[in-house]
Coordinates of C-alpha atoms in Angstrom, one line a residue:
X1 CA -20.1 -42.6 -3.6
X2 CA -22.9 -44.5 -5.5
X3 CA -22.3 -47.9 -5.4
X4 CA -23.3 -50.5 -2.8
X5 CA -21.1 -52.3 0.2
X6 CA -20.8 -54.8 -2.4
X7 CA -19.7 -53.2 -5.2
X8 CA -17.4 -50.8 -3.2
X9 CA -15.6 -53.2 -2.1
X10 CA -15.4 -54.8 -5.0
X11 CA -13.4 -52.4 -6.4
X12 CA -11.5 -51.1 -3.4
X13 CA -10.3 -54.9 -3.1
X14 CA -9.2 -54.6 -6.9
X15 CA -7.2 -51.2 -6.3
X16 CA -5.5 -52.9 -3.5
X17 CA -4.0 -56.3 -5.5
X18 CA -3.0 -54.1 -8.1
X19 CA -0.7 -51.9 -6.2
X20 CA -3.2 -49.0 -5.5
X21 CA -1.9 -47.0 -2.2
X22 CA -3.5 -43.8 -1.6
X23 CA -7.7 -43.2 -2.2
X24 CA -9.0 -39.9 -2.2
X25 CA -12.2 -38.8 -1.2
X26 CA -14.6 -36.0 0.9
X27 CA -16.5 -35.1 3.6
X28 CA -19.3 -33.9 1.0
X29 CA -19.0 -36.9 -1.0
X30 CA -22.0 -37.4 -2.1
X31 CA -24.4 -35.0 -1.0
X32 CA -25.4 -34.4 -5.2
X33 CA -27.2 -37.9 -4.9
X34 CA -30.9 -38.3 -4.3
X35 CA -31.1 -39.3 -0.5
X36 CA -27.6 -38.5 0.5
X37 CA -26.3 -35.9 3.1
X38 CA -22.3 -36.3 2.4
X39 CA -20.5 -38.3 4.1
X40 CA -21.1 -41.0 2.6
X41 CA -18.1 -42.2 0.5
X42 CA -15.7 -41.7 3.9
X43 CA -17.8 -44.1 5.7
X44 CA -17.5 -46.7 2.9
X45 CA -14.1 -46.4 2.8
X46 CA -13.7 -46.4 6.3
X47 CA -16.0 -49.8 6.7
X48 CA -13.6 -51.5 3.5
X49 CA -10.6 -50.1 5.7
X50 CA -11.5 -51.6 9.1
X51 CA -12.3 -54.4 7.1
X52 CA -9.6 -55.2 5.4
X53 CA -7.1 -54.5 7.9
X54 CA -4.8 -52.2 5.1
X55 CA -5.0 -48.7 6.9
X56 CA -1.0 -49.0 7.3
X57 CA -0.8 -49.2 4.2
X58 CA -3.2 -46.8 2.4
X59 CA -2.3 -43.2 1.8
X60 CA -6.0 -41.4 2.5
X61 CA -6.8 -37.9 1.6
X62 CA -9.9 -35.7 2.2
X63 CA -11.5 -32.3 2.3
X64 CA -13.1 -30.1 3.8
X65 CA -15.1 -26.9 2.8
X66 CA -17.0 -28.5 -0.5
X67 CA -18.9 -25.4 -1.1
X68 CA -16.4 -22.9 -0.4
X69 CA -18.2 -20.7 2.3
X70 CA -16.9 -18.3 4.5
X71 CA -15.0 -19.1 7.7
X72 CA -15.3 -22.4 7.4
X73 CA -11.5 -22.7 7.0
X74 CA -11.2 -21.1 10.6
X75 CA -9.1 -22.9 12.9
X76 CA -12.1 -24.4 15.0
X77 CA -14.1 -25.4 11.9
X78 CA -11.0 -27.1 10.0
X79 CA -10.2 -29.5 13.6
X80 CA -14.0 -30.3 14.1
X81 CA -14.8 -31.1 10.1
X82 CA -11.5 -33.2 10.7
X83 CA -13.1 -35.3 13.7
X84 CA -15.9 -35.9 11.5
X85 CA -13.3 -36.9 8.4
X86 CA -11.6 -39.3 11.2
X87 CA -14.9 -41.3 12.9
X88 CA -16.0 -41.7 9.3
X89 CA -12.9 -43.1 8.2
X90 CA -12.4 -45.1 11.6
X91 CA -8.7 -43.7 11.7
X92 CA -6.8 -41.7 14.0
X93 CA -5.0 -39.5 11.1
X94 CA -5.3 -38.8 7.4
X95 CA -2.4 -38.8 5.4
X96 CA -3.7 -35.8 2.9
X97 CA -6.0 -33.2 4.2
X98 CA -7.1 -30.6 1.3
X99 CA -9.0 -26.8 1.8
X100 CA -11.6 -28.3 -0.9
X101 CA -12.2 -24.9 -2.0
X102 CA -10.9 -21.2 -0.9
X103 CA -11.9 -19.4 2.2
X104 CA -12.3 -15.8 1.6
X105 CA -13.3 -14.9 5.1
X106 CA -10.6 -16.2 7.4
X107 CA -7.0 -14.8 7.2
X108 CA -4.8 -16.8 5.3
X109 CA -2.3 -16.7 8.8
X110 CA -5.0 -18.1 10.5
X111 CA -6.1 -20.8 7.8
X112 CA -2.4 -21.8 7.8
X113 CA -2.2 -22.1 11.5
X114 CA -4.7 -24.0 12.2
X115 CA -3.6 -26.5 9.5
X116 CA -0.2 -26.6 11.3
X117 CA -2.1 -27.4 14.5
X118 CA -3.5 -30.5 13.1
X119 CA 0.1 -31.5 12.1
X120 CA 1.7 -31.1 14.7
X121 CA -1.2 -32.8 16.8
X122 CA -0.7 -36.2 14.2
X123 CA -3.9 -36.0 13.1
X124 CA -3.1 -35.4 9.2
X125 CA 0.5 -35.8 7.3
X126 CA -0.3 -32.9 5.7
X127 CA -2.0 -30.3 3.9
X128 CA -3.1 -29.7 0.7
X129 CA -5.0 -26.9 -1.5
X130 CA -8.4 -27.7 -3.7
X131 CA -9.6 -25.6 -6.6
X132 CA -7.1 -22.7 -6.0
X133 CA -6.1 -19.9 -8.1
X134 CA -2.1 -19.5 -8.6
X135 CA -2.8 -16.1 -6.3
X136 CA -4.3 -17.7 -3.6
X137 CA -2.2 -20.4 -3.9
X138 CA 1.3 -18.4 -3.7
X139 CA -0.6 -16.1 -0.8
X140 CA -1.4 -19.1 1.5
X141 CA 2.3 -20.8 0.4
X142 CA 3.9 -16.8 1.8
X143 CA 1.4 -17.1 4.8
X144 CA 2.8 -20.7 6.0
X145 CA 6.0 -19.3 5.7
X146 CA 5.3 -16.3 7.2
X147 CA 4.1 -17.7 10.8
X148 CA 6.0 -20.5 10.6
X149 CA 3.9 -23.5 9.9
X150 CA 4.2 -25.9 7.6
X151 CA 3.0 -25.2 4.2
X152 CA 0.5 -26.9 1.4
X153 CA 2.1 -29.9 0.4
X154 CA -0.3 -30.8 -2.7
X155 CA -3.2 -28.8 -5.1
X156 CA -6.4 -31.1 -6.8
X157 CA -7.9 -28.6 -9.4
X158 CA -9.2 -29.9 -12.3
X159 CA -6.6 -30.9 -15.3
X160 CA -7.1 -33.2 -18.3
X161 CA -6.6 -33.2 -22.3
X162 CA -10.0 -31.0 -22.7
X163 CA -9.8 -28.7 -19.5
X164 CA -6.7 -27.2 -18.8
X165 CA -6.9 -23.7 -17.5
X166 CA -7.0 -24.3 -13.9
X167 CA -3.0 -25.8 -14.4
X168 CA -1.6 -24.8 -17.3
X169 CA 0.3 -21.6 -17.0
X170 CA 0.4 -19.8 -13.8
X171 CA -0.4 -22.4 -11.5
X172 CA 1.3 -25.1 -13.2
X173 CA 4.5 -22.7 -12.7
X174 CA 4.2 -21.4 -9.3
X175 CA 3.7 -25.7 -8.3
X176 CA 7.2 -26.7 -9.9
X177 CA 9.0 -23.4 -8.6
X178 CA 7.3 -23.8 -4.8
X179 CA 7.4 -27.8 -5.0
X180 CA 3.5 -28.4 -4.6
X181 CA 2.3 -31.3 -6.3
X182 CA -0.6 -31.0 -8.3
X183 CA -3.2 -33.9 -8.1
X184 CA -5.7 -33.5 -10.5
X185 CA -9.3 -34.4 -10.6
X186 CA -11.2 -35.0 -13.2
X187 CA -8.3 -36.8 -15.5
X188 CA -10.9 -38.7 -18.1
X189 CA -13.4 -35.3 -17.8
X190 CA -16.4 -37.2 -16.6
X191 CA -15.9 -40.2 -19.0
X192 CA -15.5 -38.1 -22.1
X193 CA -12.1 -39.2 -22.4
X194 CA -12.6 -42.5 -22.3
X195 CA -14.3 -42.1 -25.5
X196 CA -17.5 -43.6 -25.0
X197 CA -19.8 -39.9 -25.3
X198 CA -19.5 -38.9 -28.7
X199 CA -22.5 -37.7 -29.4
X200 CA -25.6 -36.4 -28.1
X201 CA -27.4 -40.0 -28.2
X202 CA -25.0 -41.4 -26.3
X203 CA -25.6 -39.0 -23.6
X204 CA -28.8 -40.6 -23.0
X205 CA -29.7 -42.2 -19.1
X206 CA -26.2 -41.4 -18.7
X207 CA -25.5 -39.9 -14.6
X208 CA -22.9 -37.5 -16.1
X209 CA -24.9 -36.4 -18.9
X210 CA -24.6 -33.0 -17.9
X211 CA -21.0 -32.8 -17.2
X212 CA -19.9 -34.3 -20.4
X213 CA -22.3 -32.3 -22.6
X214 CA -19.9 -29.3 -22.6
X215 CA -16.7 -31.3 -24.1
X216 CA -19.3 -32.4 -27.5
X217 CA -18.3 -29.6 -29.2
X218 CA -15.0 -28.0 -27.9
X219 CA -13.7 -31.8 -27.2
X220 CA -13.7 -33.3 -30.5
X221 CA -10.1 -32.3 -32.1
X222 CA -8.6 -33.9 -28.4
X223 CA -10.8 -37.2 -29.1
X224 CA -9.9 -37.8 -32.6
X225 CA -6.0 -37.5 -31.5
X226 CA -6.9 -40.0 -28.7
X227 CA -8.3 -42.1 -31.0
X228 CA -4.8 -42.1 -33.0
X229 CA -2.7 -42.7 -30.2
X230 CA -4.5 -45.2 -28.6
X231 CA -4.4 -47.1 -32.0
X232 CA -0.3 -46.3 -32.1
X233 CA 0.1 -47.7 -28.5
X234 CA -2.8 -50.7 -28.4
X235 CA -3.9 -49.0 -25.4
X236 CA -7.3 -47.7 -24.6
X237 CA -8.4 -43.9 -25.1
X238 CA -9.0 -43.6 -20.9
X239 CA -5.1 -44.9 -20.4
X240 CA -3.9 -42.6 -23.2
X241 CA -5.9 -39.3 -21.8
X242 CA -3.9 -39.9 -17.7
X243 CA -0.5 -41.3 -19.5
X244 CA -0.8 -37.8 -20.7
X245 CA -1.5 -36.0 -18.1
X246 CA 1.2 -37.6 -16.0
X247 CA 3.7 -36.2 -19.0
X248 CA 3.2 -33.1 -17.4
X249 CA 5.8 -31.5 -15.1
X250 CA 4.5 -31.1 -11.8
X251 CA 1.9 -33.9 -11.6
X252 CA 2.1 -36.6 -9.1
X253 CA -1.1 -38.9 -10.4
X254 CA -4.0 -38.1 -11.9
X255 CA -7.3 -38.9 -10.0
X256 CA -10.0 -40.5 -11.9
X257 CA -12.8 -42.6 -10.7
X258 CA -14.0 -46.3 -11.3
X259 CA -17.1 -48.3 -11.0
X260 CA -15.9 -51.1 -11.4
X261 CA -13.6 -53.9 -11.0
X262 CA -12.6 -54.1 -14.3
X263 CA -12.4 -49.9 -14.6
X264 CA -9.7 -50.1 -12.5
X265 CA -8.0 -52.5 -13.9
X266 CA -8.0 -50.6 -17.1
X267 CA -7.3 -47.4 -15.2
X268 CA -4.2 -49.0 -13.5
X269 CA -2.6 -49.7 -16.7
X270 CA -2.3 -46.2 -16.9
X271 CA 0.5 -46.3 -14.8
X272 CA 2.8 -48.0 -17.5
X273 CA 2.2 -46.6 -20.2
X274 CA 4.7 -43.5 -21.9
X275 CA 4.2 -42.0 -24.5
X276 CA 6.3 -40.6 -26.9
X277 CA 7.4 -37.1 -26.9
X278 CA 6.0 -36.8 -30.3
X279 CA 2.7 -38.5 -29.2
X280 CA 2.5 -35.9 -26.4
X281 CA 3.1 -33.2 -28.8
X282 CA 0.5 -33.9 -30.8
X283 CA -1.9 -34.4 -27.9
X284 CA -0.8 -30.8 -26.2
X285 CA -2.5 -29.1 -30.3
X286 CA -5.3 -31.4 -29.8
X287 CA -7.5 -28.1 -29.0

Protein backbone atom coordinates (compact mmCIF):
# COMPACT_ATOMS: atom_id res chain seq x y z
CA UNK A 1 0.00 0.00 0.00
CA UNK A 2 1.51 3.31 -1.28
CA UNK A 3 -1.01 5.55 -1.90
CA UNK A 4 -2.72 8.07 0.33
CA UNK A 5 -6.34 7.98 2.31
CA UNK A 6 -7.25 9.89 -0.67
CA UNK A 7 -6.18 8.10 -3.37
CA UNK A 8 -7.04 4.66 -1.66
CA UNK A 9 -10.16 5.37 -1.53
CA UNK A 10 -10.42 6.58 -4.58
CA UNK A 11 -9.93 3.50 -6.10
CA UNK A 12 -11.52 1.22 -3.57
CA UNK A 13 -14.78 3.39 -4.27
CA UNK A 14 -14.16 2.64 -8.07
CA UNK A 15 -13.69 -1.27 -7.53
CA UNK A 16 -16.98 -1.15 -5.60
CA UNK A 17 -19.49 0.67 -8.54
CA UNK A 18 -18.04 -1.57 -10.82
CA UNK A 19 -18.98 -4.85 -9.33
CA UNK A 20 -15.63 -5.54 -7.52
CA UNK A 21 -16.34 -8.04 -4.40
CA UNK A 22 -13.45 -9.60 -2.85
CA UNK A 23 -9.82 -7.39 -2.13
CA UNK A 24 -6.90 -9.19 -1.26
CA UNK A 25 -4.20 -8.02 0.75
CA UNK A 26 -1.43 -8.87 3.84
CA UNK A 27 -0.37 -8.48 7.08
CA UNK A 28 3.20 -7.58 5.55
CA UNK A 29 1.79 -5.28 3.08
CA UNK A 30 4.04 -2.98 2.85
CA UNK A 31 6.94 -3.38 4.90
CA UNK A 32 9.31 -3.08 1.35
CA UNK A 33 8.44 0.82 1.52
CA UNK A 34 10.63 3.41 3.08
CA UNK A 35 9.02 4.12 6.59
CA UNK A 36 6.63 1.21 6.64
CA UNK A 37 6.41 -1.75 9.21
CA UNK A 38 3.49 -3.88 7.39
CA UNK A 39 0.45 -3.51 8.18
CA UNK A 40 -0.28 -0.93 6.44
CA UNK A 41 -2.53 -1.82 3.46
CA UNK A 42 -5.05 -3.84 6.04
CA UNK A 43 -5.54 -0.79 7.98
CA UNK A 44 -6.46 1.19 4.82
CA UNK A 45 -8.72 -1.08 3.82
CA UNK A 46 -10.11 -1.56 7.06
CA UNK A 47 -10.63 2.55 7.46
CA UNK A 48 -12.35 2.48 3.50
CA UNK A 49 -14.45 -0.59 4.96
CA UNK A 50 -15.81 0.97 8.15
CA UNK A 51 -16.24 3.79 6.02
CA UNK A 52 -18.19 2.75 3.55
CA UNK A 53 -20.40 0.53 5.38
CA UNK A 54 -19.78 -2.54 2.46
CA UNK A 55 -18.05 -5.24 4.75
CA UNK A 56 -21.29 -7.49 4.03
CA UNK A 57 -20.55 -7.32 0.94
CA UNK A 58 -16.82 -7.64 0.31
CA UNK A 59 -15.05 -11.00 0.09
CA UNK A 60 -11.57 -10.08 2.08
CA UNK A 61 -8.58 -12.28 2.06
CA UNK A 62 -5.09 -12.08 3.78
CA UNK A 63 -1.97 -13.75 4.95
CA UNK A 64 0.10 -14.45 7.14
CA UNK A 65 3.82 -15.73 7.22
CA UNK A 66 5.26 -13.15 4.40
CA UNK A 67 8.69 -14.34 4.92
CA UNK A 68 8.23 -17.84 5.25
CA UNK A 69 9.96 -18.59 8.62
CA UNK A 70 9.78 -21.36 10.83
CA UNK A 71 6.90 -22.13 13.15
CA UNK A 72 5.24 -19.32 12.38
CA UNK A 73 2.41 -21.37 10.89
CA UNK A 74 1.97 -23.03 14.54
CA UNK A 75 -1.41 -23.06 15.85
CA UNK A 76 -0.75 -20.16 18.40
CA UNK A 77 1.08 -17.91 15.89
CA UNK A 78 -1.56 -18.46 12.91
CA UNK A 79 -4.74 -17.29 15.71
CA UNK A 80 -2.63 -14.26 17.14
CA UNK A 81 -1.32 -12.99 13.42
CA UNK A 82 -5.09 -13.43 12.69
CA UNK A 83 -6.24 -10.94 15.62
CA UNK A 84 -3.81 -8.62 14.29
CA UNK A 85 -5.34 -9.29 10.45
CA UNK A 86 -8.98 -8.61 12.26
CA UNK A 87 -8.24 -5.15 14.40
CA UNK A 88 -6.53 -3.92 11.21
CA UNK A 89 -9.29 -4.75 9.13
CA UNK A 90 -11.97 -3.68 11.90
CA UNK A 91 -13.92 -7.06 11.16
CA UNK A 92 -14.73 -9.93 13.21
CA UNK A 93 -13.83 -12.60 10.24
CA UNK A 94 -12.02 -12.80 6.92
CA UNK A 95 -13.53 -14.50 4.24
CA UNK A 96 -9.89 -15.91 2.79
CA UNK A 97 -7.09 -16.61 5.05
CA UNK A 98 -3.80 -17.80 3.05
CA UNK A 99 -0.21 -19.55 4.68
CA UNK A 100 1.59 -16.67 2.58
CA UNK A 101 4.43 -18.86 2.19
CA UNK A 102 5.36 -22.61 3.50
CA UNK A 103 6.22 -23.54 7.09
CA UNK A 104 8.80 -26.03 7.17
CA UNK A 105 9.03 -26.29 10.95
CA UNK A 106 5.59 -27.09 12.12
CA UNK A 107 3.85 -30.43 11.16
CA UNK A 108 1.61 -30.19 8.44
CA UNK A 109 -1.23 -31.90 11.07
CA UNK A 110 -0.71 -29.25 13.15
CA UNK A 111 -0.64 -26.37 10.45
CA UNK A 112 -3.95 -27.83 9.32
CA UNK A 113 -5.47 -27.91 12.68
CA UNK A 114 -5.01 -24.91 13.72
CA UNK A 115 -6.47 -23.50 10.45
CA UNK A 116 -9.58 -25.61 11.22
CA UNK A 117 -9.71 -24.01 14.62
CA UNK A 118 -10.08 -20.59 13.19
CA UNK A 119 -12.95 -22.08 11.11
CA UNK A 120 -14.77 -23.51 13.16
CA UNK A 121 -14.36 -20.51 15.64
CA UNK A 122 -15.96 -18.00 12.59
CA UNK A 123 -13.13 -16.14 12.40
CA UNK A 124 -12.17 -16.90 8.61
CA UNK A 125 -14.37 -18.73 5.71
CA UNK A 126 -11.54 -20.42 4.90
CA UNK A 127 -8.13 -21.26 4.16
CA UNK A 128 -5.99 -20.91 1.47
CA UNK A 129 -2.17 -21.79 0.39
CA UNK A 130 0.52 -18.94 -0.89
CA UNK A 131 3.63 -19.71 -2.97
CA UNK A 132 3.33 -23.51 -2.57
CA UNK A 133 4.98 -26.28 -4.44
CA UNK A 134 2.47 -29.03 -5.94
CA UNK A 135 4.28 -31.32 -3.03
CA UNK A 136 3.56 -29.33 -0.22
CA UNK A 137 0.43 -28.52 -1.57
CA UNK A 138 -0.89 -32.27 -1.99
CA UNK A 139 0.92 -33.04 1.63
CA UNK A 140 -1.08 -30.27 3.50
CA UNK A 141 -4.46 -31.21 1.19
CA UNK A 142 -3.62 -35.40 2.70
CA UNK A 143 -2.91 -33.72 6.23
CA UNK A 144 -6.49 -31.83 6.36
CA UNK A 145 -7.84 -34.96 5.39
CA UNK A 146 -6.04 -36.96 7.46
CA UNK A 147 -7.21 -35.25 11.00
CA UNK A 148 -10.22 -34.25 9.84
CA UNK A 149 -10.26 -30.54 9.24
CA UNK A 150 -11.16 -28.73 6.59
CA UNK A 151 -8.76 -28.43 3.87
CA UNK A 152 -7.16 -25.37 1.62
CA UNK A 153 -9.75 -23.99 -0.21
CA UNK A 154 -7.56 -21.68 -2.70
CA UNK A 155 -3.49 -21.25 -3.78
CA UNK A 156 -2.03 -17.39 -4.90
CA UNK A 157 1.36 -18.28 -6.54
CA UNK A 158 2.53 -16.28 -9.18
CA UNK A 159 0.97 -16.97 -12.88
CA UNK A 160 0.89 -14.75 -15.95
CA UNK A 161 1.81 -14.85 -19.83
CA UNK A 162 5.70 -14.47 -18.92
CA UNK A 163 5.99 -16.53 -15.62
CA UNK A 164 4.36 -19.71 -15.52
CA UNK A 165 6.23 -22.32 -13.74
CA UNK A 166 4.81 -21.98 -10.31
CA UNK A 167 1.13 -23.26 -12.18
CA UNK A 168 1.65 -24.77 -15.14
CA UNK A 169 2.09 -28.50 -14.90
CA UNK A 170 2.11 -30.13 -11.62
CA UNK A 171 0.37 -27.65 -9.62
CA UNK A 172 -2.00 -26.59 -12.10
CA UNK A 173 -3.00 -30.48 -12.12
CA UNK A 174 -3.06 -31.46 -8.65
CA UNK A 175 -5.63 -27.90 -8.21
CA UNK A 176 -8.26 -29.20 -10.96
CA UNK A 177 -8.00 -32.91 -9.64
CA UNK A 178 -8.26 -31.74 -5.61
CA UNK A 179 -10.61 -28.69 -6.54
CA UNK A 180 -8.28 -25.85 -5.17
CA UNK A 181 -8.64 -22.72 -6.89
CA UNK A 182 -5.69 -21.03 -7.89
CA UNK A 183 -5.64 -17.22 -7.48
CA UNK A 184 -2.80 -15.75 -9.01
CA UNK A 185 -0.67 -12.87 -8.26
CA UNK A 186 1.15 -11.09 -10.30
CA UNK A 187 -1.29 -11.33 -13.55
CA UNK A 188 0.29 -8.08 -15.60
CA UNK A 189 4.03 -9.24 -14.13
CA UNK A 190 4.68 -5.94 -12.43
CA UNK A 191 3.27 -3.73 -15.28
CA UNK A 192 5.28 -5.54 -18.01
CA UNK A 193 2.24 -6.78 -19.45
CA UNK A 194 0.54 -3.88 -19.77
CA UNK A 195 3.07 -3.01 -22.25
CA UNK A 196 4.27 0.14 -21.14
CA UNK A 197 8.32 -1.28 -20.18
CA UNK A 198 9.81 -2.03 -23.30
CA UNK A 199 12.98 -1.09 -22.93
CA UNK A 200 15.55 -0.17 -20.59
CA UNK A 201 14.72 3.70 -20.76
CA UNK A 202 11.56 3.19 -19.91
CA UNK A 203 12.54 1.59 -16.84
CA UNK A 204 13.69 4.81 -15.64
CA UNK A 205 12.14 6.41 -11.95
CA UNK A 206 10.00 3.57 -12.35
CA UNK A 207 9.09 1.78 -8.42
CA UNK A 208 9.15 -1.62 -10.21
CA UNK A 209 12.12 -1.10 -12.15
CA UNK A 210 13.60 -3.98 -10.69
CA UNK A 211 10.91 -6.48 -11.03
CA UNK A 212 10.18 -5.78 -14.57
CA UNK A 213 13.87 -5.73 -15.69
CA UNK A 214 13.93 -9.63 -15.80
CA UNK A 215 10.84 -9.95 -18.44
CA UNK A 216 13.18 -7.28 -21.11
CA UNK A 217 14.71 -10.04 -22.62
CA UNK A 218 12.89 -13.40 -22.04
CA UNK A 219 9.39 -11.23 -22.32
CA UNK A 220 9.54 -9.93 -25.71
CA UNK A 221 8.01 -12.94 -28.07
CA UNK A 222 4.74 -12.82 -25.18
CA UNK A 223 4.64 -8.77 -25.84
CA UNK A 224 4.67 -8.75 -29.49
CA UNK A 225 1.74 -11.44 -29.49
CA UNK A 226 -0.07 -9.02 -26.92
CA UNK A 227 0.41 -6.51 -29.05
CA UNK A 228 -1.44 -8.57 -32.00
CA UNK A 229 -4.22 -9.55 -30.00
CA UNK A 230 -4.96 -6.54 -28.35
CA UNK A 231 -5.19 -4.96 -31.94
CA UNK A 232 -7.64 -8.15 -33.03
CA UNK A 233 -9.90 -7.52 -29.94
CA UNK A 234 -9.66 -3.36 -29.59
CA UNK A 235 -8.78 -4.17 -26.13
CA UNK A 236 -5.69 -3.04 -24.25
CA UNK A 237 -2.48 -5.32 -23.74
CA UNK A 238 -3.20 -5.42 -19.60
CA UNK A 239 -7.00 -6.76 -20.42
CA UNK A 240 -5.58 -9.25 -22.98
CA UNK A 241 -2.56 -10.59 -20.58
CA UNK A 242 -5.70 -11.56 -17.40
CA UNK A 243 -8.44 -12.50 -20.22
CA UNK A 244 -5.70 -15.03 -20.77
CA UNK A 245 -5.00 -16.11 -17.77
CA UNK A 246 -8.53 -16.66 -16.83
CA UNK A 247 -8.60 -19.12 -20.07
CA UNK A 248 -6.90 -21.34 -17.91
CA UNK A 249 -8.51 -24.28 -16.26
CA UNK A 250 -8.40 -23.98 -12.66
CA UNK A 251 -8.25 -20.20 -12.27
CA UNK A 252 -10.80 -18.34 -10.35
CA UNK A 253 -9.46 -14.50 -11.10
CA UNK A 254 -6.38 -13.25 -11.59
CA UNK A 255 -5.10 -10.59 -8.95
CA UNK A 256 -3.49 -7.56 -10.33
CA UNK A 257 -3.07 -4.21 -8.71
CA UNK A 258 -4.26 -0.58 -9.52
CA UNK A 259 -3.26 2.90 -8.71
CA UNK A 260 -5.77 4.35 -9.96
CA UNK A 261 -9.27 5.04 -10.60
CA UNK A 262 -8.98 4.76 -14.06
CA UNK A 263 -6.56 1.39 -13.67
CA UNK A 264 -9.29 -0.21 -12.47
CA UNK A 265 -11.57 0.61 -14.72
CA UNK A 266 -9.40 -0.70 -17.39
CA UNK A 267 -8.57 -3.72 -15.27
CA UNK A 268 -12.31 -4.47 -14.82
CA UNK A 269 -12.91 -4.77 -18.36
CA UNK A 270 -11.00 -7.70 -18.07
CA UNK A 271 -13.67 -9.52 -16.92
CA UNK A 272 -15.55 -9.43 -20.36
CA UNK A 273 -13.40 -10.05 -22.50
CA UNK A 274 -12.88 -13.95 -24.32
CA UNK A 275 -10.69 -14.65 -26.42
CA UNK A 276 -10.63 -17.02 -29.04
CA UNK A 277 -9.30 -20.34 -28.79
CA UNK A 278 -7.02 -19.57 -31.55
CA UNK A 279 -5.99 -16.29 -29.88
CA UNK A 280 -5.19 -18.23 -26.73
CA UNK A 281 -3.21 -20.69 -28.75
CA UNK A 282 -1.11 -18.37 -30.00
CA UNK A 283 -0.55 -16.65 -26.63
CA UNK A 284 0.27 -20.17 -24.81
CA UNK A 285 3.81 -20.26 -27.94
CA UNK A 286 4.36 -16.75 -27.07
CA UNK A 287 7.64 -17.97 -25.20
Amino acid sequence: MTADRDASFAVLDTFYELGGRMIDTAEGYSAWVPGHKGGESETMIGLWLDARGVRADMRIATKTNMYGKPGMLAPGKLAAALDGSLERLRTDYVDLFYAHRDDPQTPLDEVAEGFDALVKAGKIRSSGASNFTAERLAASLDAAARVGATPYTALQNEYNLVARDQYEGAVQDLCVKRGVIMLPYYGLASGFLTGKYRSEADLAGRARGESVRRYLQTGQAALATLDAVAAETGATQAQVALAWINAKPGIGAPIASATSAEQVRELCGAASLVLQPEQVARLDAAR
